[in-house]
XYZ file of C-alpha atoms in Angstrom:
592
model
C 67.753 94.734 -39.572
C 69.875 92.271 -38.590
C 69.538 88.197 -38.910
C 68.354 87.577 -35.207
C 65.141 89.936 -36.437
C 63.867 87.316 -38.623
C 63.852 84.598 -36.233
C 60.527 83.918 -34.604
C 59.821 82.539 -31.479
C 59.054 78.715 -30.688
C 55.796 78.266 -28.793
C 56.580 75.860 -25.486
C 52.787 74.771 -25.824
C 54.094 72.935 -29.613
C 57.362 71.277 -29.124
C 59.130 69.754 -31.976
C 61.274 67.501 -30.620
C 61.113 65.069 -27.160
C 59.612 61.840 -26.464
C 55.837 61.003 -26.560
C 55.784 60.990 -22.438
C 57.304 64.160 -22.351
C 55.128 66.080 -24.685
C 52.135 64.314 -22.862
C 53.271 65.542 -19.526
C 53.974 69.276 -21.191
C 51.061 69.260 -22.641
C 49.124 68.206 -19.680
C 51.069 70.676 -17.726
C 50.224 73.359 -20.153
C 46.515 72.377 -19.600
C 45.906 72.213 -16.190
C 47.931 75.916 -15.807
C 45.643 78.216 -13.845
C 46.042 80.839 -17.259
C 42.579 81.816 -18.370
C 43.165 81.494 -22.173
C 43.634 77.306 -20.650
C 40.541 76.782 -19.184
C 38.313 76.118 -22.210
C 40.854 73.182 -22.866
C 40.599 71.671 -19.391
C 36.777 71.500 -19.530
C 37.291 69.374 -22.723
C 39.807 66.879 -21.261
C 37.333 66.245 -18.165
C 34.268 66.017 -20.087
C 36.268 62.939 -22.555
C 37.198 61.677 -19.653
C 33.822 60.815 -17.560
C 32.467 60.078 -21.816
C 35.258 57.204 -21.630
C 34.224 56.114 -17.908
C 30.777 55.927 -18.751
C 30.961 53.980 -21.966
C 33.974 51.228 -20.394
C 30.764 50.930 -17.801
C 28.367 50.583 -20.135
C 30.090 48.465 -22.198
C 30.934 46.130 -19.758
C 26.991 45.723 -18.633
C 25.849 44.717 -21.995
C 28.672 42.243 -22.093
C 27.601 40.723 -18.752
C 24.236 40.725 -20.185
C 24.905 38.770 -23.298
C 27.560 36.586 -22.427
C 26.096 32.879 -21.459
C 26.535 32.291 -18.177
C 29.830 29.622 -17.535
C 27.996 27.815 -14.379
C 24.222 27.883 -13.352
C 23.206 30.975 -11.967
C 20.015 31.876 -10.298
C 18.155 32.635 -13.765
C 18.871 28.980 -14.447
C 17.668 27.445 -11.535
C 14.063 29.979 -11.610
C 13.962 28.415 -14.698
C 14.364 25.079 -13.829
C 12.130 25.737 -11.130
C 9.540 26.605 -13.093
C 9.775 24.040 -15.858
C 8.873 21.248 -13.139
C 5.174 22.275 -12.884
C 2.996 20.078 -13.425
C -0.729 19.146 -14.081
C -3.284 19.098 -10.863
C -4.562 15.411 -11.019
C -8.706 15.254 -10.056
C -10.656 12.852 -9.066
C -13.609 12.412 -11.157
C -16.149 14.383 -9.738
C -13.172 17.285 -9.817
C -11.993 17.126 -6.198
C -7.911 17.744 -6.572
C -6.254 14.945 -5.488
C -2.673 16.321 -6.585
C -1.405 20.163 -6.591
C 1.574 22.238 -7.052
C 2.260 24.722 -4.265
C 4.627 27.559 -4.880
C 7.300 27.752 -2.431
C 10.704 29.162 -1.404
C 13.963 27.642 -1.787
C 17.462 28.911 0.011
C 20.777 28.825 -2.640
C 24.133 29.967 -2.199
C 26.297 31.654 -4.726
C 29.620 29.837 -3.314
C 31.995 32.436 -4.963
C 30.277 35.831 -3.436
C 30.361 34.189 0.427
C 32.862 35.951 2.227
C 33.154 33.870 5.165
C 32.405 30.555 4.116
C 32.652 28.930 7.888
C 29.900 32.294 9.554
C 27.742 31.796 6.799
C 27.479 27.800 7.138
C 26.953 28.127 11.562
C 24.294 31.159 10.716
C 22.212 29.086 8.512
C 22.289 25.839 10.024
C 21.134 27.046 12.977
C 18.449 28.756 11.202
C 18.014 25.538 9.003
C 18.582 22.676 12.040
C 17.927 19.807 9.731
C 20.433 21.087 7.280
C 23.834 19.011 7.650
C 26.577 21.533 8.320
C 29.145 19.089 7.122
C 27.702 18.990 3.582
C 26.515 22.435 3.332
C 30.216 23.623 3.954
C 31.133 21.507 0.871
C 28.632 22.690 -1.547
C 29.764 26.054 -0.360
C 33.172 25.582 -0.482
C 32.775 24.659 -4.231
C 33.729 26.778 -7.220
C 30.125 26.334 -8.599
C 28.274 29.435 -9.432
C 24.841 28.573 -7.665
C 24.299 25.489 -5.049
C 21.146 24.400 -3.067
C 20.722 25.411 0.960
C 17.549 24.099 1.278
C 14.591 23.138 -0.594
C 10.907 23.982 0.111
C 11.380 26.291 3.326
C 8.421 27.822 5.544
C 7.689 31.503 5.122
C 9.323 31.788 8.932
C 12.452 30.067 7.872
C 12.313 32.592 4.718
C 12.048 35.575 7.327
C 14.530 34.285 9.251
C 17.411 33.465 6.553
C 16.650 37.092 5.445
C 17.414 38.730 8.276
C 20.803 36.999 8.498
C 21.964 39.791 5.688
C 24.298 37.361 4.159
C 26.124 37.972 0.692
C 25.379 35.475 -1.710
C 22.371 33.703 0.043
C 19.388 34.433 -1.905
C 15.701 32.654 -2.607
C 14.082 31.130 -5.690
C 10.324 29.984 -6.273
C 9.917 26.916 -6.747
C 6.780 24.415 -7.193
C 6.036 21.619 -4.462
C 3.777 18.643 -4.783
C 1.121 18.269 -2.146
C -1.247 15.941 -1.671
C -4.539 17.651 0.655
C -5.828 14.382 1.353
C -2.847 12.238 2.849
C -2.535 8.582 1.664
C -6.143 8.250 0.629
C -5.576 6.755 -2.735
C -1.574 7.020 -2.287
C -0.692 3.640 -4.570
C -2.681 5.641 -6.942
C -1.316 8.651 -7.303
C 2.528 7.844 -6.623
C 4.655 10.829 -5.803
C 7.414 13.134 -7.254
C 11.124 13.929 -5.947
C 12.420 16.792 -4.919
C 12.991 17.743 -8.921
C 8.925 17.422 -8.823
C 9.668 14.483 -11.400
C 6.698 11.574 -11.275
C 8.445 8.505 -9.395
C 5.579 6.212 -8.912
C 1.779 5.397 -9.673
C -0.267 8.246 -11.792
C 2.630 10.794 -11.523
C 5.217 8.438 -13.370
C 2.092 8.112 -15.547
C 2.369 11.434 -16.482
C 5.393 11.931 -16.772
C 5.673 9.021 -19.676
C 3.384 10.483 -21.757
C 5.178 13.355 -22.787
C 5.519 15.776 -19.946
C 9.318 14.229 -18.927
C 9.898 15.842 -22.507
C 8.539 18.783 -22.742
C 10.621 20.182 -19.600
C 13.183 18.416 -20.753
C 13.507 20.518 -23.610
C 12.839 23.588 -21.989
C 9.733 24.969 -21.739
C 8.947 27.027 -18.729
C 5.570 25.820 -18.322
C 2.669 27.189 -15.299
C 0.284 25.071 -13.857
C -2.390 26.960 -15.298
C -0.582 25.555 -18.892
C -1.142 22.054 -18.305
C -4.490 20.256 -18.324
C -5.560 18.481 -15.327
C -5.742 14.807 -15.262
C -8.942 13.464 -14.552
C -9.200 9.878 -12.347
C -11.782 7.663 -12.348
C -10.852 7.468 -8.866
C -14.254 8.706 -6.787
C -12.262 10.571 -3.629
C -15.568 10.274 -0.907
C -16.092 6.078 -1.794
C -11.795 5.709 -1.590
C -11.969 7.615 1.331
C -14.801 5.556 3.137
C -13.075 2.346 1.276
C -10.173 2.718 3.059
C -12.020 3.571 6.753
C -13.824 0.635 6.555
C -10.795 -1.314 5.292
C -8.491 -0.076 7.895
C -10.630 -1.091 10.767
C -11.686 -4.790 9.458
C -7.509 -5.115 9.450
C -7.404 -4.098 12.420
C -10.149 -5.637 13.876
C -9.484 -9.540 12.454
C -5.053 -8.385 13.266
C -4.164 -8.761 9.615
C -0.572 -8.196 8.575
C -2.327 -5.888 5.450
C -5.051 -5.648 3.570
C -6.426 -4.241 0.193
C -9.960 -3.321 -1.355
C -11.016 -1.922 -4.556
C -14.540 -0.978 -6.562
C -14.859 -1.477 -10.156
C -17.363 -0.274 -12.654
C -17.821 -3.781 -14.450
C -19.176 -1.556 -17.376
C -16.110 0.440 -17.959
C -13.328 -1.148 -16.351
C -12.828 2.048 -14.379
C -11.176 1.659 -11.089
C -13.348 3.723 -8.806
C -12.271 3.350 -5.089
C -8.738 1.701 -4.450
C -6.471 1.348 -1.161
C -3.609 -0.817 -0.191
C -2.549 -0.970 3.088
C -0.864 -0.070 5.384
C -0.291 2.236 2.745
C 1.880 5.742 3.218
C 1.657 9.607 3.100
C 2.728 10.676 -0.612
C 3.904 14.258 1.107
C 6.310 12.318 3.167
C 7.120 9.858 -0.050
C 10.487 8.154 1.909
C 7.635 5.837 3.789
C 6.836 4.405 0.545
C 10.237 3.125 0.731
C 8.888 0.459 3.151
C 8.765 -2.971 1.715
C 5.686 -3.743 3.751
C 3.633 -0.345 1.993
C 3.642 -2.189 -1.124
C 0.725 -1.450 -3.490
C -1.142 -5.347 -3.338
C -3.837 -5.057 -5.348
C -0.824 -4.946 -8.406
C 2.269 -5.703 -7.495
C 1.407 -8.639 -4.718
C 0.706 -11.669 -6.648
C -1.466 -14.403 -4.770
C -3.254 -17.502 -4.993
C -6.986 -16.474 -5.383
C -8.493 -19.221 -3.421
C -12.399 -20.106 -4.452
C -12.742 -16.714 -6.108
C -11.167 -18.409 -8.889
C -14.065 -20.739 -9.204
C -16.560 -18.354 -10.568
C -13.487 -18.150 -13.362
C -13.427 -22.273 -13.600
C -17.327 -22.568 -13.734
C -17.932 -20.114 -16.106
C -15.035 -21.883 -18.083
C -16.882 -25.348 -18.401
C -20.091 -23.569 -19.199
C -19.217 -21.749 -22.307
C -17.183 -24.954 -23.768
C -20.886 -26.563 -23.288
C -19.493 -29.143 -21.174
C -22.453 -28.300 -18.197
C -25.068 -26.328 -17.881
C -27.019 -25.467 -14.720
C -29.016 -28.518 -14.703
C -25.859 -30.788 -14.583
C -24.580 -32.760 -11.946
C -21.093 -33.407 -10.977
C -19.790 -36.145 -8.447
C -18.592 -34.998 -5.258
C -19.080 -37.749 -3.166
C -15.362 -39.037 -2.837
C -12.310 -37.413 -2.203
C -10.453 -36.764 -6.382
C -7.325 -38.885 -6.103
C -4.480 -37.585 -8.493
C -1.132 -40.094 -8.063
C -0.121 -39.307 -4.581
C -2.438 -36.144 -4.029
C -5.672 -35.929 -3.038
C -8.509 -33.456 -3.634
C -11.097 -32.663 -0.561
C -13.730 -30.219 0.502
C -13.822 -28.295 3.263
C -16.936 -28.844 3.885
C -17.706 -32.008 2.054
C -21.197 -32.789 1.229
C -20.118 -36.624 0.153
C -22.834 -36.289 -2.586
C -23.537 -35.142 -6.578
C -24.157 -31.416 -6.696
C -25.707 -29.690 -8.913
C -23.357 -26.937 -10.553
C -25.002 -24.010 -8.776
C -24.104 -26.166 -5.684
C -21.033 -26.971 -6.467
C -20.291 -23.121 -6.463
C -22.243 -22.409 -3.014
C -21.065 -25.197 -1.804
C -17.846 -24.001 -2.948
C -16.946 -27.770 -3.924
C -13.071 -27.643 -4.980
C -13.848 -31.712 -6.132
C -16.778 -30.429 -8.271
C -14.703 -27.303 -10.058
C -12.170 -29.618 -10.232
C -13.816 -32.292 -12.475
C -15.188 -29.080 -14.551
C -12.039 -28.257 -15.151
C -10.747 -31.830 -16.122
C -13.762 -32.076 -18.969
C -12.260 -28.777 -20.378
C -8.445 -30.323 -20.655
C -5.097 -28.548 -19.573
C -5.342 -26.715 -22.974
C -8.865 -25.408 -23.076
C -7.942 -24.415 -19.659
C -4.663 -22.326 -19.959
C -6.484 -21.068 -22.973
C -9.501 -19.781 -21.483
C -7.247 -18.476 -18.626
C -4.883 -16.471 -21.355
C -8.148 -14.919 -23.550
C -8.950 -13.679 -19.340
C -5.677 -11.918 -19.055
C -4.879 -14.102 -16.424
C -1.049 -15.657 -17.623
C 0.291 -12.400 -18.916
C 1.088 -8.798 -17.083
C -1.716 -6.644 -16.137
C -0.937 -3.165 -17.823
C -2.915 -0.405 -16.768
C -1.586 3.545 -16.426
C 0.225 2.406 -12.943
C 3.592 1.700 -13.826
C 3.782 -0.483 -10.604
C 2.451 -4.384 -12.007
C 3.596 -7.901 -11.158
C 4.275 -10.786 -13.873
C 1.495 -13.959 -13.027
C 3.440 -16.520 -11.469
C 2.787 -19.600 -13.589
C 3.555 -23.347 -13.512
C 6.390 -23.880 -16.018
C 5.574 -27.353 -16.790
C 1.277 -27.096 -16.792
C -0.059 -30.708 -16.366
C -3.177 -32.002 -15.595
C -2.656 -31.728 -11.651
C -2.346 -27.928 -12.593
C -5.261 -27.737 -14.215
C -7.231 -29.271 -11.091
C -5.399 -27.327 -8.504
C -5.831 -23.634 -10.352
C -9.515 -24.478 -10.934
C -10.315 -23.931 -7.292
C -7.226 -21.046 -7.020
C -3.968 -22.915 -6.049
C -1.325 -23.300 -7.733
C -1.440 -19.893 -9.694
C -0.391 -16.682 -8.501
C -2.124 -13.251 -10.014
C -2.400 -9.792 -9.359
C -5.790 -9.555 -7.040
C -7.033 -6.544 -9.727
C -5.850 -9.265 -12.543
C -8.440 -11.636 -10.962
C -10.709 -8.408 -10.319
C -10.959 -7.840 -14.166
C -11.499 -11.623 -15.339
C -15.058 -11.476 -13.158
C -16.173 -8.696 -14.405
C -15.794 -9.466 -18.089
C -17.780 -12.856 -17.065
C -20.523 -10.827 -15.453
C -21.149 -7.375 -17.321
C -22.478 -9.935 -20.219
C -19.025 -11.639 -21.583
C -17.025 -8.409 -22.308
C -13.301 -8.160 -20.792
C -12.157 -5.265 -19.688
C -8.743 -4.124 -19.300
C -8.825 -2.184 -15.684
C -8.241 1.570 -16.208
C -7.632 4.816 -13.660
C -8.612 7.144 -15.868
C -11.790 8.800 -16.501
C -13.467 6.793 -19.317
C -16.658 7.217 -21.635
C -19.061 4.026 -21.585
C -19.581 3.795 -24.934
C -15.857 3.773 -25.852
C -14.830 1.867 -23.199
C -17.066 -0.771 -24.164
C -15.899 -0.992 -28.010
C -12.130 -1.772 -26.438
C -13.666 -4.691 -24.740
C -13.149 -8.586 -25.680
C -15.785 -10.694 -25.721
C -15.143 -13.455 -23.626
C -17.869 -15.413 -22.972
C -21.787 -15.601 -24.529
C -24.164 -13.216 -22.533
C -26.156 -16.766 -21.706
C -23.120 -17.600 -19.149
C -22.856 -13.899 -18.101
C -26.324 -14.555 -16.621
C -25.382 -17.740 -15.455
C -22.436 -16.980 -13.592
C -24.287 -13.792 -12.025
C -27.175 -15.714 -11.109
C -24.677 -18.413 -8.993
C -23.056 -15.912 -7.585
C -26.593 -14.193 -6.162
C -27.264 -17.592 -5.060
C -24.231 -17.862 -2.990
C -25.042 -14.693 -1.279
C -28.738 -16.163 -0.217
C -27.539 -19.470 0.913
C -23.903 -19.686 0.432
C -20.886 -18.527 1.903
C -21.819 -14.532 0.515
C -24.467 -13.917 3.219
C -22.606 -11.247 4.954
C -22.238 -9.291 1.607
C -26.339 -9.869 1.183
C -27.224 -6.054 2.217
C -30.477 -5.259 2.255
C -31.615 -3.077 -0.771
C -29.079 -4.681 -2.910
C -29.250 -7.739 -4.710
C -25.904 -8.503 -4.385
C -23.993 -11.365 -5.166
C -20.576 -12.868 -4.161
C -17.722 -15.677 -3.514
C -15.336 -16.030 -0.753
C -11.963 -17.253 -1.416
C -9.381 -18.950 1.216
C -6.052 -20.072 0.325
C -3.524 -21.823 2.843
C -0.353 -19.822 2.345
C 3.007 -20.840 1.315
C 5.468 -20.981 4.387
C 8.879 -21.955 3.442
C 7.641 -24.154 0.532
C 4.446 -25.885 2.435
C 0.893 -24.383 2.480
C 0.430 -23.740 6.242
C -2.982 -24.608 7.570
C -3.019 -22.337 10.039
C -2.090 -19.134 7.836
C -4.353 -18.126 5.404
C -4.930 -15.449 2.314
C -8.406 -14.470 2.326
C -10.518 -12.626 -0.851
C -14.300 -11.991 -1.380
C -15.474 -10.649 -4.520
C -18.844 -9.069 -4.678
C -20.829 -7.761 -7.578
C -24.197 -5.267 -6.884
C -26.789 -5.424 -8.153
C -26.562 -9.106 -9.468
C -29.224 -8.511 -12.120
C -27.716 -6.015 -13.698
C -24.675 -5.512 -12.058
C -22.767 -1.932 -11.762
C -19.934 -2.297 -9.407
C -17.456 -5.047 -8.304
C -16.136 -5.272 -4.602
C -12.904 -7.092 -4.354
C -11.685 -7.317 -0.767
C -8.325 -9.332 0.711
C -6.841 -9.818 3.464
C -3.381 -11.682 4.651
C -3.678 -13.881 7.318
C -6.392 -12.646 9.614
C -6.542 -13.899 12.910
C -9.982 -15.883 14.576
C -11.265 -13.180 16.754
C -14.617 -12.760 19.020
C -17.203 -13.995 17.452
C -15.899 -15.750 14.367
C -16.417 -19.339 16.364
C -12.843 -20.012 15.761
C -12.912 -19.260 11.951
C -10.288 -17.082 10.040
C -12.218 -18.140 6.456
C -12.869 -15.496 4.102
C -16.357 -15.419 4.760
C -15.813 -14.306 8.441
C -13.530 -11.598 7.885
C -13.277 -9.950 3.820
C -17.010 -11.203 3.363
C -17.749 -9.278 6.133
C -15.905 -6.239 5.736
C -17.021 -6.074 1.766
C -20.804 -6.041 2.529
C -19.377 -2.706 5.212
C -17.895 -0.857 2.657
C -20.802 -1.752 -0.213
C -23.400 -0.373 2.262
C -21.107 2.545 3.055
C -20.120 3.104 -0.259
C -22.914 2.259 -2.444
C -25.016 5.276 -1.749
C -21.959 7.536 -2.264
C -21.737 5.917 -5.873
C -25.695 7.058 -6.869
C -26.747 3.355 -5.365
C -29.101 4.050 -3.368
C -30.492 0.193 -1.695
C -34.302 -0.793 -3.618
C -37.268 -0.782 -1.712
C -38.710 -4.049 -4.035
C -36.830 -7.361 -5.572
C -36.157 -7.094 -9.067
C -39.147 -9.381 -11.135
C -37.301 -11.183 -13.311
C -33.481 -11.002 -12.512
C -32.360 -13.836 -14.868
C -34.879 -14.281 -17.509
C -32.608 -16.703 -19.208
C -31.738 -18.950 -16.443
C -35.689 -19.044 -15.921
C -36.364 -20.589 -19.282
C -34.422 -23.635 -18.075
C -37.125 -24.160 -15.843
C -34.037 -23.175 -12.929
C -36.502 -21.523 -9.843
C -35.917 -18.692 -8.882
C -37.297 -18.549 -5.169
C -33.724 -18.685 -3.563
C -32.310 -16.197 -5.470
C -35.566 -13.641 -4.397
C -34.889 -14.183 -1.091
């Protein structure tokens, strides 16, 4: 045997030497050879193959899937869409007042759009009132996810769908609506487009913890959130506001502004400013004339302010019914003088010095009581500080910074100080609803509870007092348009000259009536207003409260009244003011 016998043959399939590419490609080629002994190899290599493909794929998705997304995406905004819900507001009876509405919204994933320029011309004429100018921005953008347009109609929906465009896509989102228009709009506000509270009962909301919660992130429903209940009574706002709209109209007011309150409680049960504004359209409350003026317009209260002054003097004992105050000059104060308006030139009694509606007579109340006792009594009333009430919307008191004794005269018969006219509202009916104030609420309230919160302002003896005056006023006073049949109401009317660059202008005047039913035991307050009604037909040349707000507040108390479970009395209550009686007072007038 010779040496080349031993030597056994190298296998090509194993090489021993070369570099890694080249054994790769021989062993590749070795492989994918079409000998059968090969094939089980080549079925191993593929199946490895699509096992890698599959798992870089897979891999790859649960990345995506756990990574936090760099820029908002359209989980983020659902999300945010949903975490604006918020509570339906009712009024208190349960009608809804306030809603959420679920509705579509068109984004744009700026990054995915191929053609940034087609897809800005297709949806702008889909989407007319979308500005192609700054939709091409947003869209040019690097952001991940920008608005289109917000709250779109299902035919808009339909529409943008068919245009097939990449990276235009929809998202829920909630909507406020309002189903009854601006009945009660200074109440409830409105939201944004974020469905954030901006104003009235929806700010309200907002501040007492709901702002938080979505600020931190929960995804609350509607059906999460409890409803907020209003004292607000939607039929007796709704017939308010008729009523109120067509006595502005009627006497050509620039506005106008009523409101019923349950002396009791201090609820706030009918309210309406106008002209007031559509909180589904909330860019007309915008309007400096749609302010809310029963809170944020502050005004001299005219005589209304009397019942405040009288009631004043009697519970510092310094009159009583029986006394008699001198009204038969003109009150002289340095270079100012004090008159009536329609002077009597004689001593009144101080029941006439109210129907009468003697500013000499409050006047020389108010001087027994002193500057002091007065801005006292006027700060235990609420009436030199801020109203605060659950509507964010509220006007400081404009008061004299150096009070003197001329100030004390002119603010007993309503010049000189300016308030809120639902700051005045709640003074009278602390005085009447037997000496407890009442800070004014819009929410639904329990009597009992209500009452404990109260102050007591004056003893139930001048409570009486001060109601009985005010039914006389209604009999034989300046109130007899407010005297409805069935009602036993009782009233004052209020006319202040307005302030034109400075000077009260006798021509232009600010007009209130304040009404309170059933003057026995009264229930509900009637404030109405009015700035600067016009003499029309039939008012004999008179633009005086008692000619226009008197007579629009005894429409809306026989309107209303009924709608509030006050039905009008067949029969005269027997003994209205059994303490007034026992000063020997008659009671004849009042029974009329």
């Amino acid at each position: 045997m010779t040496p080349e016998d031993n030597v056994q043959p190298i296998e090509p399939s194993a090489p021993l030497s070369g570099s890694l590419g080249a054994r790769c490609r021989r062993f590749l080629g070795s492989v994918m050879s079409t000998r059968l002994d090969k094939s089980g190899s080549r079925l191993k290599v593929i199946g490895a193959a699509f096992i890698a493909v599959f798992l870089a794929i897979d891999g790859k998705l649960i990345m995506l899937g756990v990574a936090p997304e760099s820029a908002p995406g359209l989980k983020q905004a659902a999300a945010e869409a949903l975490s604006s819900a918020r509570p339906d507001i009712l009024d208190r009876n349960g009608a809804i007042m306030a809603t959420d509405l679920k509705t579509m919204s068109v984004f744009a994933e700026p990054r995915r759009i191929i053609d940034k320029d087609e897809a800005v011309e297709l949806l702008t004429a889909v989407l007319p009132d979308v500005d192609a100018k700054e939709l091409r921005t947003r869209i040019g953008s690097r952001k991940g996810f920008v608005w289109v347009k917000r709250g779109i109609t299902p035919e808009q929906q339909q529409e943008v769908f068919r245009l097939g465009l990449p990276g235009v896509g929809f998202v829920p989102e909630n909507k406020r609506i309002y189903p009854n228009g601006p009945v009660a709009a200074h109440v409830l506000g409105f939201t944004n487009l974020d469905n954030q509270g901006i104003a009235g009962i929806e700010k309200y909301i907002d501040g007492q913890g709901l702002a938080d919660l979505h600020g931190a992130g929960f995804n609350l429903s509607r059906s999460d959130l409890k409803p907020i209940m209003l004292s607000i009574d939607l039929k007796a706002t709704h017939a308010l506001r008729d009523e109120l709209a067509e006595g502005v109209a009627h006497f050509k007011a620039k506005s106008g502004a009523a409101a019923i309150m349950d002396v009791n409680t201090g609820e706030v049960i009918a309210f309406a400013s106008l002209p007031d504004y559509d909180p589904n359209n909330p860019v007309e409350a915008l309007d400096p004339n749609h302010i809310n003026h029963l809170t944020v317009g502050t005004y001299e209260m005219g005589s209304t302010f009397k019942a405040i002054s009288i009631a004043m003097a009697l519970e510092a004992n310094k009159v009583t019914l029986k006394s008699s105050v001198d009204a038969r000059d003109n009150l002289r104060y340095g270079r100012f003088t004090i008159h009536d308006f329609h002077a009597t030139h004689r001593i009144l009694t101080v029941p006439e010095v109210f129907t009468h509606s003697s500013n000499i007579g409050t006047a020389r109340m108010a001087m027994m009581v002193g500057v002091e006792g007065h801005k006292a009594f006027l700060r235990k009333m609420g009436q030199l500080d801020r109203l605060r009430t659950e509507l964010p919307e509220n006007a400081m008191p404009i008061v004299p910074r150096n009070w003197s004794e001329l100030n004390t005269i002119t603010i007993a018969f309503g010049q000189g100080l300016n308030v809120a006219p639902l700051q005045a509202m709640m003074a009278v009916a602390g005085l009447v609803n037997g000496g407890t104030l009442l800070t004014p609420t819009f929410l639904k309230s329990d009597t009992d509870d209500r009452r404990a919160q109260g102050i007591r302002v004056v003893r139930p003896e001048v409570s009486e007092s001060l109601r009985y005056i005010m039914r006389l006023n209604a009999t034989i006073g300046s109130a007899k348009k407010a005297d409805i049949p069935g009602y036993f109401a009782g009233g004052k009317t209020g006319t202040a000259d307005k302030i034109i660059h400075g000077h009260y202008a006798k021509d232009r005047v600010f007009t209130t009536f304040m009404s309170i039913v059933p003057s026995d035991k009264p229930k509900y307050l009637f404030l109405v207003l009015m700035d600067d009604p016009q003499a029309v037909e039939g008012t004999f040349g008179y633009h005086t409260a008692a000619w226009n707000s008197g007579e629009v507040a005894g429409k809306i108390m026989e309107r209303v009244a009924p709608l509030l479970n006050l039905p009008p009395s067949i029969e005269m209550p027997k003994e209205p003011f059994p303490l007034v009686a026992k000063l020997g007072i008659g009671m004849n007038d009042v029974l009329r």
